[in-house]
XYZ file of C-alpha atoms in Angstrom:
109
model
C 15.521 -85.981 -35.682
C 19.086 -85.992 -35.118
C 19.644 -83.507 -38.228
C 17.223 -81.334 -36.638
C 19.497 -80.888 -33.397
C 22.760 -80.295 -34.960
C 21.786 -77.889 -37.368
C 20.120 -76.138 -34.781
C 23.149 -76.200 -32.734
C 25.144 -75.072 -35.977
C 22.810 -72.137 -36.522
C 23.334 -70.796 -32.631
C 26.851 -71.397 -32.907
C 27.182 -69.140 -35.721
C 24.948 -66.703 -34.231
C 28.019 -66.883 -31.305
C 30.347 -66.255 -33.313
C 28.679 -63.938 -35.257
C 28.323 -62.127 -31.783
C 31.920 -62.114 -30.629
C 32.964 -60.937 -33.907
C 31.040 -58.011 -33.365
C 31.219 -57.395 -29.411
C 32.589 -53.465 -29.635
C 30.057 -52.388 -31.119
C 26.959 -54.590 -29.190
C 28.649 -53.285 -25.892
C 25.355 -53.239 -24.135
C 23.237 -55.589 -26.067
C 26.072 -57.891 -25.774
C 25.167 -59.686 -22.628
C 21.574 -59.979 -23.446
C 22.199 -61.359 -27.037
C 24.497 -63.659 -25.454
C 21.666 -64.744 -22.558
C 19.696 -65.203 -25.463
C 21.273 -67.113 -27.641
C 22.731 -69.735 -25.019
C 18.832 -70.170 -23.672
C 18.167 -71.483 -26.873
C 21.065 -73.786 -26.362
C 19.577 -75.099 -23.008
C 16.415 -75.250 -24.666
C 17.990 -77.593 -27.518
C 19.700 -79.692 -25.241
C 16.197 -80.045 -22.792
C 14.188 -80.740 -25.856
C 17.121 -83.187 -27.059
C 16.890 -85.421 -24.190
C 12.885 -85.939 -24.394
C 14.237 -87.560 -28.079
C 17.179 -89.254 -26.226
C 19.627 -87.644 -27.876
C 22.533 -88.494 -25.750
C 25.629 -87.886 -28.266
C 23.838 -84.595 -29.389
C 23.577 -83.744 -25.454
C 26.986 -84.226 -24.598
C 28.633 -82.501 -27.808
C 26.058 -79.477 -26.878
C 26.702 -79.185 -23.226
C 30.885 -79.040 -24.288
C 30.112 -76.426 -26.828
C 28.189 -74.550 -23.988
C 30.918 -74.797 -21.680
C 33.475 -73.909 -23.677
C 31.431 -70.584 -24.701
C 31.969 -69.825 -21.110
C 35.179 -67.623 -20.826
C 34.720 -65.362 -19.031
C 32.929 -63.616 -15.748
C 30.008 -62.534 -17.563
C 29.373 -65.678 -19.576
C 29.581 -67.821 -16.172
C 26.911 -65.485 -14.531
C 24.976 -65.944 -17.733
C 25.052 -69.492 -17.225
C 24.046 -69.688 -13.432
C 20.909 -67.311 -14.689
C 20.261 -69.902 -17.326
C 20.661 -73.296 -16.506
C 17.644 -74.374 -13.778
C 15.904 -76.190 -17.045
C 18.981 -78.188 -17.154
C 18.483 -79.317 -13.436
C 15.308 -79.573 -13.679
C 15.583 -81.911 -16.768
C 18.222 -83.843 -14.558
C 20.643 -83.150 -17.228
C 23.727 -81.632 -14.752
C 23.653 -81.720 -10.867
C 26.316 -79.687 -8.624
C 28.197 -82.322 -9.498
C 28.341 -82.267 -13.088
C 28.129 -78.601 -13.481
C 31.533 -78.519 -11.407
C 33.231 -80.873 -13.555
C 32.043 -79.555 -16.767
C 33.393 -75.756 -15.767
C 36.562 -77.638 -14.575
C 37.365 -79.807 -17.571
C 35.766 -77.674 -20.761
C 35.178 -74.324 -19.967
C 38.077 -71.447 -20.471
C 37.670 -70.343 -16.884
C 38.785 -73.342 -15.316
C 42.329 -71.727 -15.165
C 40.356 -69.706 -11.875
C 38.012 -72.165 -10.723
């Protein structure tokens, strides 16, 4: 199962980049193919932990963080990221130290 995970993540993460290479010319689908794409990285991560996928949690919730740069991709994440409550996956707590220690906008946290 582990296989499964990662090359998910792999596939989303090139559908990131794929999607900052190409921003210009997105300009409004942007945000929603962004929304989109990082749901299906909280939906990885929610689905990982029913498999206890611990490792595959942790390197996931760094790559989401640090695909958090900027305003838009913070409000993204505060639209997003109940499941990961929910799943008792972050807190306050965590959530907090994750934007502090991984994510691009720490610099104005």
């Amino acid at each position: 199962m582990n296989d499964y995970f990662y090359l998910n993540l792999e596939n989303l993460s090139k559908e990131l980049d794929y999607l900052y290479a190409d921003e210009h010319s997105l300009e409004d689908n942007y945000y929603f193919k962004s929304k989109e794409i990082k749901t299906r990285i909280i939906h990885l991560i929610v689905e990982a932990k029913s498999f206890g996928e611990i490792e595959f949690i942790d390197k996931a919730l760094l790559f989401l963080f640090e695909n958090t740069g900027c305003h838009e991709d913070l409000k993204i994440l505060n639209e997003i990221n109940k499941p990961l409550f929910e799943a008792k996956i972050l807190n306050c707590e965590s959530l907090d130290k994750y934007l502090a220690e991984y994510s691009p906008l720490s610099r104005w946290l």
